[in-house]
Coordinates of C-alpha atoms (C1' of nucleotides) and ligand atoms in Angstrom, one line a residue:
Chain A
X1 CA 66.1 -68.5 -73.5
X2 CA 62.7 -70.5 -74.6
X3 CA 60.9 -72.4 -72.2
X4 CA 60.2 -76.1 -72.9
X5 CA 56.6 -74.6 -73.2
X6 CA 57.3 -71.8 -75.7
X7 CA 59.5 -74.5 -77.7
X8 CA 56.8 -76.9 -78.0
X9 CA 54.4 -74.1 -79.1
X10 CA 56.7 -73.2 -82.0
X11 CA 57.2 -76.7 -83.1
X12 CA 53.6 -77.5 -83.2
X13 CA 53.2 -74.2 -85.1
X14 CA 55.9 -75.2 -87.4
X15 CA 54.4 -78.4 -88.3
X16 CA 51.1 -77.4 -88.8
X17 CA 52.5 -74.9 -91.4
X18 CA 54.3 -77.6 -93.1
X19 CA 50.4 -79.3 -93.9
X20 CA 48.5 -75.9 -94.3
X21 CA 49.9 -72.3 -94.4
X22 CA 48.0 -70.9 -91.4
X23 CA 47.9 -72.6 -87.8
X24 CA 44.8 -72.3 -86.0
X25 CA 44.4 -72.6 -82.2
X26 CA 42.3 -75.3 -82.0
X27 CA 45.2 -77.6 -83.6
X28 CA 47.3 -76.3 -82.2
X29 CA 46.1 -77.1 -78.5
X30 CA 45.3 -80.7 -80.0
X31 CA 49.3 -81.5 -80.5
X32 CA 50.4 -80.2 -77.3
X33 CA 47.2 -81.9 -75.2
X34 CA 46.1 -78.6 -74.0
X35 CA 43.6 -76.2 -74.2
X36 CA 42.8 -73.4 -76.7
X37 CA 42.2 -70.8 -74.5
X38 CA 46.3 -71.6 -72.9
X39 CA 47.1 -71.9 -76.7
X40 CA 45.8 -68.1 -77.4
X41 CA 48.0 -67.0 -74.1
X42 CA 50.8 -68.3 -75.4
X43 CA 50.7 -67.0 -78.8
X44 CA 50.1 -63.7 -77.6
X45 CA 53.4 -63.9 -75.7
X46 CA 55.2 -65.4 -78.3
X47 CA 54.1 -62.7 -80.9
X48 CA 55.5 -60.0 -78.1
X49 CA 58.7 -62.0 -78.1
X50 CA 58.6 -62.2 -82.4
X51 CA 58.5 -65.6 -82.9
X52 CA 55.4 -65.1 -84.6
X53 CA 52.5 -63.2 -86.3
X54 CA 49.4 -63.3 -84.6
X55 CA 46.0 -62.6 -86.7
X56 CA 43.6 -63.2 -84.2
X57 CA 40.2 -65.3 -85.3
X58 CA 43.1 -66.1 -88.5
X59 CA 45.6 -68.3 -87.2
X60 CA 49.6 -67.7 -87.0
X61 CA 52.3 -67.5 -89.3
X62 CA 55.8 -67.8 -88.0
X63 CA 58.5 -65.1 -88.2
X64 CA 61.9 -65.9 -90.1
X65 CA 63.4 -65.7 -86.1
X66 CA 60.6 -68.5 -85.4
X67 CA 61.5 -70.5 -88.7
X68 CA 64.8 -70.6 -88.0
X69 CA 64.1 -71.5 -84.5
X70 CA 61.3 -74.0 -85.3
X71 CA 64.0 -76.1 -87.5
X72 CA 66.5 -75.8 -84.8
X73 CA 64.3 -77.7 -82.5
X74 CA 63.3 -79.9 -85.5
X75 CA 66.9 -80.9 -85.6
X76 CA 67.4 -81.4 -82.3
X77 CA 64.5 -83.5 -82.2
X78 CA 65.4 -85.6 -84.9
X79 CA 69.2 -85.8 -84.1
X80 CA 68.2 -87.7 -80.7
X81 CA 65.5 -89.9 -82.3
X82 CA 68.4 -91.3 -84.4
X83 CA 70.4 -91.5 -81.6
X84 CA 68.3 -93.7 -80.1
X85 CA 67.2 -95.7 -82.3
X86 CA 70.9 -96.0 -84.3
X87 CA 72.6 -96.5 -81.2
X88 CA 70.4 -97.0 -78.3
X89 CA 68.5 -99.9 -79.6
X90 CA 65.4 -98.2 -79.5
X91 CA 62.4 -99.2 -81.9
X92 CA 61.2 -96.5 -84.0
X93 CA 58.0 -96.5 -82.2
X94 CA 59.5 -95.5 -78.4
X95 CA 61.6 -92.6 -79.3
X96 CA 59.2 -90.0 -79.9
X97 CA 58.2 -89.3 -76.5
X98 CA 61.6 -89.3 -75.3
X99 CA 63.4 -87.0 -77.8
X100 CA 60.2 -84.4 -76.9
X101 CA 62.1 -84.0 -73.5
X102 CA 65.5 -84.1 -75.1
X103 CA 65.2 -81.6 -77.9
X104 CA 64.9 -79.0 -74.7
X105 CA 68.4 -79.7 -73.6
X106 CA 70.3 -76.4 -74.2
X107 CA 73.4 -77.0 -75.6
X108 CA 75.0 -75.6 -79.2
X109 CA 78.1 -77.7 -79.0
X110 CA 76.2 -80.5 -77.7
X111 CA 74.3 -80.9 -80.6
X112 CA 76.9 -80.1 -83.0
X113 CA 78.7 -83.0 -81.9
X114 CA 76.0 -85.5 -81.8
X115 CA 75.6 -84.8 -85.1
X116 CA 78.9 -85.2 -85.7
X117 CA 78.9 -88.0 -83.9
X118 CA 75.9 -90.1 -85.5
X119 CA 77.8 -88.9 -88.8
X120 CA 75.6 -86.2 -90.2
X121 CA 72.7 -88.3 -90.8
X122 CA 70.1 -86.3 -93.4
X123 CA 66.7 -88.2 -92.4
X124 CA 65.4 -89.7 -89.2
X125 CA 64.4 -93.2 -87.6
X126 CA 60.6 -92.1 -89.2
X127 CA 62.4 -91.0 -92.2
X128 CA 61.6 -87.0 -92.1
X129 CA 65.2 -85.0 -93.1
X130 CA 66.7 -83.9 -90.6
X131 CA 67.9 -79.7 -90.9
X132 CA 71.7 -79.3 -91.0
X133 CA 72.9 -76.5 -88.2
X134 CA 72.3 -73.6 -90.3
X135 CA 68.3 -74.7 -90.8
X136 CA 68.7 -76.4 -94.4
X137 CA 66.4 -79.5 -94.9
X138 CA 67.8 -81.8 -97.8
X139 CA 64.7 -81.6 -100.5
X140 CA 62.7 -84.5 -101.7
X141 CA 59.4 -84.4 -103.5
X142 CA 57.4 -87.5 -102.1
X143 CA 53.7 -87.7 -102.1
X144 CA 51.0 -90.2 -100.0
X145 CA 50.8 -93.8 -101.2
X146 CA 46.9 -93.8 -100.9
X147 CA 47.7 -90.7 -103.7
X148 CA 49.3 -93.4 -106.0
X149 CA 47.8 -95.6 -109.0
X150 CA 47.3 -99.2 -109.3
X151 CA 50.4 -100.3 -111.1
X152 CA 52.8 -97.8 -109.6
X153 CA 56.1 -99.0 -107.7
X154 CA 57.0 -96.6 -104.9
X155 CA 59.9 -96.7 -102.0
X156 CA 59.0 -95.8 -98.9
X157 CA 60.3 -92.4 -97.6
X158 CA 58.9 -91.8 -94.7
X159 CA 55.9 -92.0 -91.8
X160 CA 54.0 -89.3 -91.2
X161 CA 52.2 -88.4 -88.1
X162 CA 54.3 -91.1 -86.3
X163 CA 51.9 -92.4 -83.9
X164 CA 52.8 -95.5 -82.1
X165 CA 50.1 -97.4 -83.2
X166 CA 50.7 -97.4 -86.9
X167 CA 54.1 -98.0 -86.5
X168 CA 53.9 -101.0 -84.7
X169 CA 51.6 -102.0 -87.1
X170 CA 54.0 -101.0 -90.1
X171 CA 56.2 -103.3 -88.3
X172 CA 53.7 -106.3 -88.0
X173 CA 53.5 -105.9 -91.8
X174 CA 57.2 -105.9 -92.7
X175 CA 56.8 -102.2 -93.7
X176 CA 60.0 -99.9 -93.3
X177 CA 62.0 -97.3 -94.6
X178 CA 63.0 -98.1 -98.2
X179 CA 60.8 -100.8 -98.8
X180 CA 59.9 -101.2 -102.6
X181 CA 55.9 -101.5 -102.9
X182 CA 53.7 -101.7 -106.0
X183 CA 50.5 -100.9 -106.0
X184 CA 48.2 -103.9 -107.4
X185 CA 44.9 -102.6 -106.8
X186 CA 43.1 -99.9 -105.0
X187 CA 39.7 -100.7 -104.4
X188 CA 37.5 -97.3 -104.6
X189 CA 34.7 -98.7 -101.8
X190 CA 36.8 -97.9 -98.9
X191 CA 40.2 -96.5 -100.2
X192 CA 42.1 -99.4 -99.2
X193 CA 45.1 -100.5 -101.5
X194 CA 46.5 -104.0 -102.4
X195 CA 50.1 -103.8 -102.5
X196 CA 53.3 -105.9 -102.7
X197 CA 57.1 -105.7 -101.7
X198 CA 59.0 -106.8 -103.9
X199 CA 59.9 -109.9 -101.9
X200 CA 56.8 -111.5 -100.4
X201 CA 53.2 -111.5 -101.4
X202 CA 50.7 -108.7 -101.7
X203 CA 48.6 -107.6 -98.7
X204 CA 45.7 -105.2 -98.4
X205 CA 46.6 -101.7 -96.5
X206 CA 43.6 -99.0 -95.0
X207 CA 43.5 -95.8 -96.5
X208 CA 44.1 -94.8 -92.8
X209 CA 47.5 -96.4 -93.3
X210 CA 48.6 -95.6 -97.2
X211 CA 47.6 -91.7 -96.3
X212 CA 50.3 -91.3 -94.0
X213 CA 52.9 -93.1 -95.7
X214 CA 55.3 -91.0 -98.0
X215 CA 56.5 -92.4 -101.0
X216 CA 59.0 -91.9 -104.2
X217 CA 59.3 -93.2 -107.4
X218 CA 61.3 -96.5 -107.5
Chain B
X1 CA 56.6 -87.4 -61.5
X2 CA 58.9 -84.6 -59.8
X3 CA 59.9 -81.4 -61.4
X4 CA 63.4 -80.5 -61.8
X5 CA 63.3 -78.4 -59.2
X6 CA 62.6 -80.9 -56.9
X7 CA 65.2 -83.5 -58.6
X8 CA 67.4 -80.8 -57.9
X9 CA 67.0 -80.3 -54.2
X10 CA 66.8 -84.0 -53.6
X11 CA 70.0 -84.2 -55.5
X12 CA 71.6 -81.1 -53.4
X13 CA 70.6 -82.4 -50.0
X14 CA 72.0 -86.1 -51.0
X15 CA 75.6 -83.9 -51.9
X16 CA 75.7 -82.3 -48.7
X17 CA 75.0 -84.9 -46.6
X18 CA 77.7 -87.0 -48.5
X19 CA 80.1 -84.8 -46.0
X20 CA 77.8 -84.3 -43.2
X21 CA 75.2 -85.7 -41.6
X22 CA 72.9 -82.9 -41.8
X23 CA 72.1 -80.7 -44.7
X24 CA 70.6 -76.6 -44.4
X25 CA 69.0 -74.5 -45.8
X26 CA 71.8 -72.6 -46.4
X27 CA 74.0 -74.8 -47.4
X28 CA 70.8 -76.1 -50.4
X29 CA 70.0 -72.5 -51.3
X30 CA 74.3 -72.1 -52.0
X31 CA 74.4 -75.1 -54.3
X32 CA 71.3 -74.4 -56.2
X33 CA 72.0 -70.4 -56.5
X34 CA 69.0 -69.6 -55.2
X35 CA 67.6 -68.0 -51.6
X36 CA 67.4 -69.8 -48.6
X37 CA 63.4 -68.8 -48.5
X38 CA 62.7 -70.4 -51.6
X39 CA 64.6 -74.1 -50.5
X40 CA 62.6 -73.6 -46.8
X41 CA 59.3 -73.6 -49.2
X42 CA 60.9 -76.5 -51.2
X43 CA 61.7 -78.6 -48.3
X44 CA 58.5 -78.5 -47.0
X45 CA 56.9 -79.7 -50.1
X46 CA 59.4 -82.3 -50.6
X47 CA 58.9 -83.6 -46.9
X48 CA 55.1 -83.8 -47.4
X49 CA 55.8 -85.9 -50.5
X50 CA 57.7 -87.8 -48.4
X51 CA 61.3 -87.5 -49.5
X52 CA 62.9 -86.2 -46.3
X53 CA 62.5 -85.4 -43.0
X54 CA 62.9 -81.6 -42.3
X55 CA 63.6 -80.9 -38.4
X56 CA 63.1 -76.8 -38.9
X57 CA 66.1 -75.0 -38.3
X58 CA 67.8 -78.4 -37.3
X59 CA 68.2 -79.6 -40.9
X60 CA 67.6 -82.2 -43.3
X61 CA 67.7 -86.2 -43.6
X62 CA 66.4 -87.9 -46.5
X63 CA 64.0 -90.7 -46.2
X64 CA 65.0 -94.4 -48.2
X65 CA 62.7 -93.1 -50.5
X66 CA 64.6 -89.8 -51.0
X67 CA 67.3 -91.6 -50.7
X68 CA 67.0 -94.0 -53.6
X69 CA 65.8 -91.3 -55.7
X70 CA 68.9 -89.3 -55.4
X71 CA 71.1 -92.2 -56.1
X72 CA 68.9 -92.6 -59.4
X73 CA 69.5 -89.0 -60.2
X74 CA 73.2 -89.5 -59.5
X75 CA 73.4 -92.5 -61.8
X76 CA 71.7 -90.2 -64.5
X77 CA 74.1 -87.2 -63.9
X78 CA 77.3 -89.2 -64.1
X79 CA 76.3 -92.0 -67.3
X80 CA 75.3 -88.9 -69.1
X81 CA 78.8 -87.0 -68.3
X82 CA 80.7 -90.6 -69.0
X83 CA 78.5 -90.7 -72.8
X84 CA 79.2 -86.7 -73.1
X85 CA 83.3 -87.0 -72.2
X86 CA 83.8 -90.6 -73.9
X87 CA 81.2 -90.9 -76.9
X88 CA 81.1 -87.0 -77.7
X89 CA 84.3 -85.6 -76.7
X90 CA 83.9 -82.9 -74.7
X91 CA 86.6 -82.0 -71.8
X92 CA 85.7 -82.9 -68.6
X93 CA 85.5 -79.3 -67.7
X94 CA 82.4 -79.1 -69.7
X95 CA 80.0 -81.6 -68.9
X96 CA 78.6 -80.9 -65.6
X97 CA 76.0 -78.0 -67.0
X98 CA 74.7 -80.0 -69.7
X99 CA 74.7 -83.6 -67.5
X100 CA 72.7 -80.9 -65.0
X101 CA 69.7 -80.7 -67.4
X102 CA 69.7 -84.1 -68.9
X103 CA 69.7 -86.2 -65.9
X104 CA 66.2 -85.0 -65.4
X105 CA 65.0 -86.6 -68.8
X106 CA 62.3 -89.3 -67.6
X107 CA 62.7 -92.9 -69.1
X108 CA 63.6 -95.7 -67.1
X109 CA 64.8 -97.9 -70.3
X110 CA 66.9 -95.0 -72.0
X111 CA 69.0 -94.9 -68.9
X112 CA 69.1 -98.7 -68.8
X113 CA 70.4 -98.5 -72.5
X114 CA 72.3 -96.2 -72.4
X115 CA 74.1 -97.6 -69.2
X116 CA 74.4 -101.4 -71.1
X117 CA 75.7 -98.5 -74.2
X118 CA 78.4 -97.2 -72.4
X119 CA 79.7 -100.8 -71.3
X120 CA 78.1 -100.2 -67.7
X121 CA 80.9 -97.8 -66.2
X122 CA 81.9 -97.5 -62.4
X123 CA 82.9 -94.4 -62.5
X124 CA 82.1 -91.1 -64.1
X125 CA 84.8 -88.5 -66.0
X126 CA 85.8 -87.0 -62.7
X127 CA 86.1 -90.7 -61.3
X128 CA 82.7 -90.3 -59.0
X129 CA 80.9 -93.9 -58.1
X130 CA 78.6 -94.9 -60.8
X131 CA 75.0 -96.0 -58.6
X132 CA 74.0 -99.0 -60.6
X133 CA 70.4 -99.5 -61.5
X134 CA 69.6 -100.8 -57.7
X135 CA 71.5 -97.3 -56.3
X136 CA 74.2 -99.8 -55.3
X137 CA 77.7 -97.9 -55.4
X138 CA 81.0 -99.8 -55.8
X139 CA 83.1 -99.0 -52.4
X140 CA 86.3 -97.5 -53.0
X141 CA 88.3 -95.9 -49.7
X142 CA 90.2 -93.0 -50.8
X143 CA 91.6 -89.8 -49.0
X144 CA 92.1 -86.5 -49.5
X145 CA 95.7 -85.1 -51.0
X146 CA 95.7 -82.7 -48.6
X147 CA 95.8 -84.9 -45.6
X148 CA 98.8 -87.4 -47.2
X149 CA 102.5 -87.2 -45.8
X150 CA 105.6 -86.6 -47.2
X151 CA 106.8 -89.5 -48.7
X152 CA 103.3 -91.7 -49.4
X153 CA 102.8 -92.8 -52.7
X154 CA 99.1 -92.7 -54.0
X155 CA 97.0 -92.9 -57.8
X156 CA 94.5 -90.1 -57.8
X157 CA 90.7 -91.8 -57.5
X158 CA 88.6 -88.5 -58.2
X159 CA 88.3 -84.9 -57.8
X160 CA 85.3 -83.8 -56.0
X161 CA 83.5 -80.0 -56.2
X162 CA 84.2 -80.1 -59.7
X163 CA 84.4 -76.6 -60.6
X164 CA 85.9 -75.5 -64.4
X165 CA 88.7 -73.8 -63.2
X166 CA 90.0 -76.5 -60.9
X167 CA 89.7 -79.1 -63.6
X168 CA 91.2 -76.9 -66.3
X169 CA 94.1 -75.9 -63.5
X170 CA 94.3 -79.8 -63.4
X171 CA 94.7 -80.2 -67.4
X172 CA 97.4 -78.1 -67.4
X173 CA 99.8 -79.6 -64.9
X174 CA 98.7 -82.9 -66.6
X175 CA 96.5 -84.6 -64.1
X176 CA 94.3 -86.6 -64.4
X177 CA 92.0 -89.9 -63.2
X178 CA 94.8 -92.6 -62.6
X179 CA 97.8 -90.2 -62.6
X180 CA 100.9 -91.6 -59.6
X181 CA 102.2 -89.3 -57.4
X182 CA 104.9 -89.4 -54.9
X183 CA 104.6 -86.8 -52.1
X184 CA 107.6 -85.3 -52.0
X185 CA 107.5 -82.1 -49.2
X186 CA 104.3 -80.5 -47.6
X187 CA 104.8 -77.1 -46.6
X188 CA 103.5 -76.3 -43.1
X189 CA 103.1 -72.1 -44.1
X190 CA 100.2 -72.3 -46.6
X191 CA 100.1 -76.0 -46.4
X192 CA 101.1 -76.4 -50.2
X193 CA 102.6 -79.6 -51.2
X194 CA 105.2 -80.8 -53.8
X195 CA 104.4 -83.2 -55.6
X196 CA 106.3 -85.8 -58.4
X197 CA 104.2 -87.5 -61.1
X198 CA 105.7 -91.2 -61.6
X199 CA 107.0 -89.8 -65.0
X200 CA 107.6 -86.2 -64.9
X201 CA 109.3 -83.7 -62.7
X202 CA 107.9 -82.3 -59.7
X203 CA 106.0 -79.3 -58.7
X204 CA 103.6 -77.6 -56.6
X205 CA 99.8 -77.7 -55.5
X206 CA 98.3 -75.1 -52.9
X207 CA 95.9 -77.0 -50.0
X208 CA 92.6 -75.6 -52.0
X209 CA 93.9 -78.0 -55.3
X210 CA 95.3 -80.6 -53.0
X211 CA 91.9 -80.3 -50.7
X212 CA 90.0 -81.6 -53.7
X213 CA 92.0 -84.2 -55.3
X214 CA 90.3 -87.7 -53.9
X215 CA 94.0 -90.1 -53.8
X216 CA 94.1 -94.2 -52.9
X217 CA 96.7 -95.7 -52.1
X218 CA 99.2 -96.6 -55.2
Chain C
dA1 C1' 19.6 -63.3 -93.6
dA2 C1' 18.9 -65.2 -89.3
dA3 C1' 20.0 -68.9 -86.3
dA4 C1' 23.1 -72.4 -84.9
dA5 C1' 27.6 -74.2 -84.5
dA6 C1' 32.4 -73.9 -84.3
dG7 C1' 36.4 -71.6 -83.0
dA8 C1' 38.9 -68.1 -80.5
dT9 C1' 39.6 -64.9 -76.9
dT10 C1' 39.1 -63.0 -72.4
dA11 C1' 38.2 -63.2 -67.4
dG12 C1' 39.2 -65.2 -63.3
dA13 C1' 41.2 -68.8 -60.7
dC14 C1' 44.7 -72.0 -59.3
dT15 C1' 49.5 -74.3 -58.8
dA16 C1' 54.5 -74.0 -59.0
dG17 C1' 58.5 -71.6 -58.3
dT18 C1' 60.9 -67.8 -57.1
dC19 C1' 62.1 -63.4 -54.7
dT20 C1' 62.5 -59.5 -50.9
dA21 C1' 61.5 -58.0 -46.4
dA22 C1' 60.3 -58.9 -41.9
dA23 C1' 60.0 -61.9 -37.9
dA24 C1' 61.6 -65.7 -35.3
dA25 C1' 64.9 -69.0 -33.6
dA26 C1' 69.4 -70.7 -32.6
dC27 C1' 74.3 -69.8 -31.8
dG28 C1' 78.4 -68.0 -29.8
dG29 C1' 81.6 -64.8 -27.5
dG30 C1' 81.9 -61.9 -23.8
Chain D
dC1 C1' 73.4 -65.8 -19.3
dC2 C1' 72.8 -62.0 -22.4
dC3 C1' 73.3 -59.7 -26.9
dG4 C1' 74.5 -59.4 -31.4
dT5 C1' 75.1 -62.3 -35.5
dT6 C1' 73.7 -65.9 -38.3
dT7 C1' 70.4 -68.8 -40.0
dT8 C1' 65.7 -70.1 -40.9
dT9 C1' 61.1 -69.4 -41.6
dT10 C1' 57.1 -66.8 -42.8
dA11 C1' 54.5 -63.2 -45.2
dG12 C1' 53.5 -61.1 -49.3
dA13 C1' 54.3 -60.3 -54.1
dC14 C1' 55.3 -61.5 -58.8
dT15 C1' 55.9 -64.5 -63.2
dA16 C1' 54.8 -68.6 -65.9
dG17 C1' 51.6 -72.0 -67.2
dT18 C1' 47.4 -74.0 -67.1
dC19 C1' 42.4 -74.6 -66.6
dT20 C1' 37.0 -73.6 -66.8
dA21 C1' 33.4 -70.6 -67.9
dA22 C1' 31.8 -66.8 -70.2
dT23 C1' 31.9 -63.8 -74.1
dC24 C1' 33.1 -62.7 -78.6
dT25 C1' 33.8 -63.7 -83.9
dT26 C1' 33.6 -66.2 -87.8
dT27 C1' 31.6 -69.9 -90.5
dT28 C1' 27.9 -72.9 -91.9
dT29 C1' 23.4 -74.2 -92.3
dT30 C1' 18.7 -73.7 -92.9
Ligands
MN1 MN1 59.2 -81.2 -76.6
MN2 MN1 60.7 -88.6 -86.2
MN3 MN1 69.8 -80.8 -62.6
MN4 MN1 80.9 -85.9 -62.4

DNA sequence: AAAAAAGATTAGACTAGTCTAAAAAACGGG
DNA sequence: CCCGTTTTTTAGACTAGTCTAATCTTTTTT
């Protein structure tokens, strides 16, 4: 069995991987609020334990034992975020911190039966899928709105990098999961994009903002 | 913020002096499977924080403060084994371990929702006093089996030192929270009893099932 | 190509939690 | 009331996780 520790370490490994395809230490220790030098301790161990490769000075890659583990956790994570948000009453902004302590609950059959449960659900509060118990993610090709043209109509798919800030701000803005933009202008100076949802007028968003929002074609 | 360790001796001591007024080192080291050294550390750590009084070799008391912090941890254990039992569906026989690790998730509000989720129970699957959010816990008198006559009548209330194999053993003579028995004959050899559900026919408990069976008067 | 900067690892220290073995205290039956 | 047994505490060791400071390694800049 994993510590909550070594968990956390294979999750942020995991995500960095899905952005770039080496991890570095310094990133690493950004996610998880520590320190580099406690990240390169706890790679080492977890390279022992093969849950990952190890290049030292080149970052990590993760074994297929460490994938499949990584998407384990993944689900987990995600399986409780809709739980409370679907049936808790959570907004999509608490959750985050909350399912990081839950996702460390041991428990095969519990899991299986919250997702049973919350009826199989295929993407999150954030809109990120959410892996099925043998590790398969339901594919979608999105890309960033602040990646999109002036005239394009896009639905939002999902958040990323679901700080609590921008989604309470998403929120101020009537901004959500499957909300139908289009992209009126985007002004090169500073990035930032004048969009409108199909019911209401348009509104200016940062590049900040449109760079973490994942869109599809309407 | 406490660690589970120290959620889990607080919770221990609270248990054993539920029957006594004193709890030991023994006794702690017994219900946490660990070694009576390692509590005696634990204690004193837990009495500078203020959580109990520790009178060496005479015990344990827990301060209010101890006090109300058990009865939170209580609350925790038994909402999360009523949302396991009545939202999930596992068996009452397989809660307690996983209820064990998620009672020492930290969120004030996710407990709140989730006790305002689950319709605000008083009891928990093995018909243990919910604490509300004050640590208030509904009053109920009840007895043990073992100490009824022949002839009383009483509705069981809960069954406490709820181990798998007494809880299965229960399942499979059929009783449950709420079941009626009659006493009909206690056996003063190896203080069995026979007993008569209200519908069904009648048979036997040894003392070590009746021992843990928590009655009220029907 | 050398110097500077950035990034990573190692060395050494500290806390928390646990254990075994040994010493100390309390208890209980003659 | 004494002696052996039980219980508890203490002493010392070990693992896990983390940190700071020092020492590499690699990358970038001049
Ligand atoms: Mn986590
Ligand atoms: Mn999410
Ligand atoms: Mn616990
Ligand atoms: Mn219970």
């Amino acid at each position: 069995m994993l510590t909550r520790s070594e968990e956390d370490h294979i999750k942020a490994v995991y995500a960095l991987l899905q952005e770039d395809d080496s991890a570095f230490t310094k990133d690493i220790a950004e996610r998880l609020h520590t320190k580099a030098s406690s990240v390169s301790d706890m790679l080492k161990k977890l390279a022992d334990k093969g849950h990952l490769k190890h290049e030292p000075y080149y970052g990590v890659k993760l074994t297929a034992k460490g994938h499949a583990l990584a998407l384990q956790l993944v689900r987990k994570h995600r399986l409780w975020e809709t739980f409370l948000v679907e049936r808790l009453g959570f907004g999509w902004d608490e959750v985050h911190e909350v399912a990081e302590q839950m996702e460390h609950v041991a428990s095969e059959k519990l899991i299986d039966k919250l997702d049973n449960y919350l009826g199989h659900p295929s993407f999150d509060p954030h809109g990120d899928p959410i892996p099925d118990r043998h590790g398969r993610i339901r594919a979608r090709r999105t890309k960033r709105l602040s990646a999109c043209q002036q005239g394009d109509t896009v639905r939002i798919a999902a958040v990323s990098g679901t700080t609590d800030g921008l989604l309470r701000l998403l929120d101020a803005k009537g901004l959500r999961i499957g909300t139908v933009l289009n992209v009126q202008e985007v002004h090169a100076f500073d990035g930032s994009m004048d969009v409108k949802p199909k019911s209401g007028s348009a509104f200016s968003l940062s590049k900040d903002v449109s760079h973490h929002l994942q869109v599809e074609n309407a």
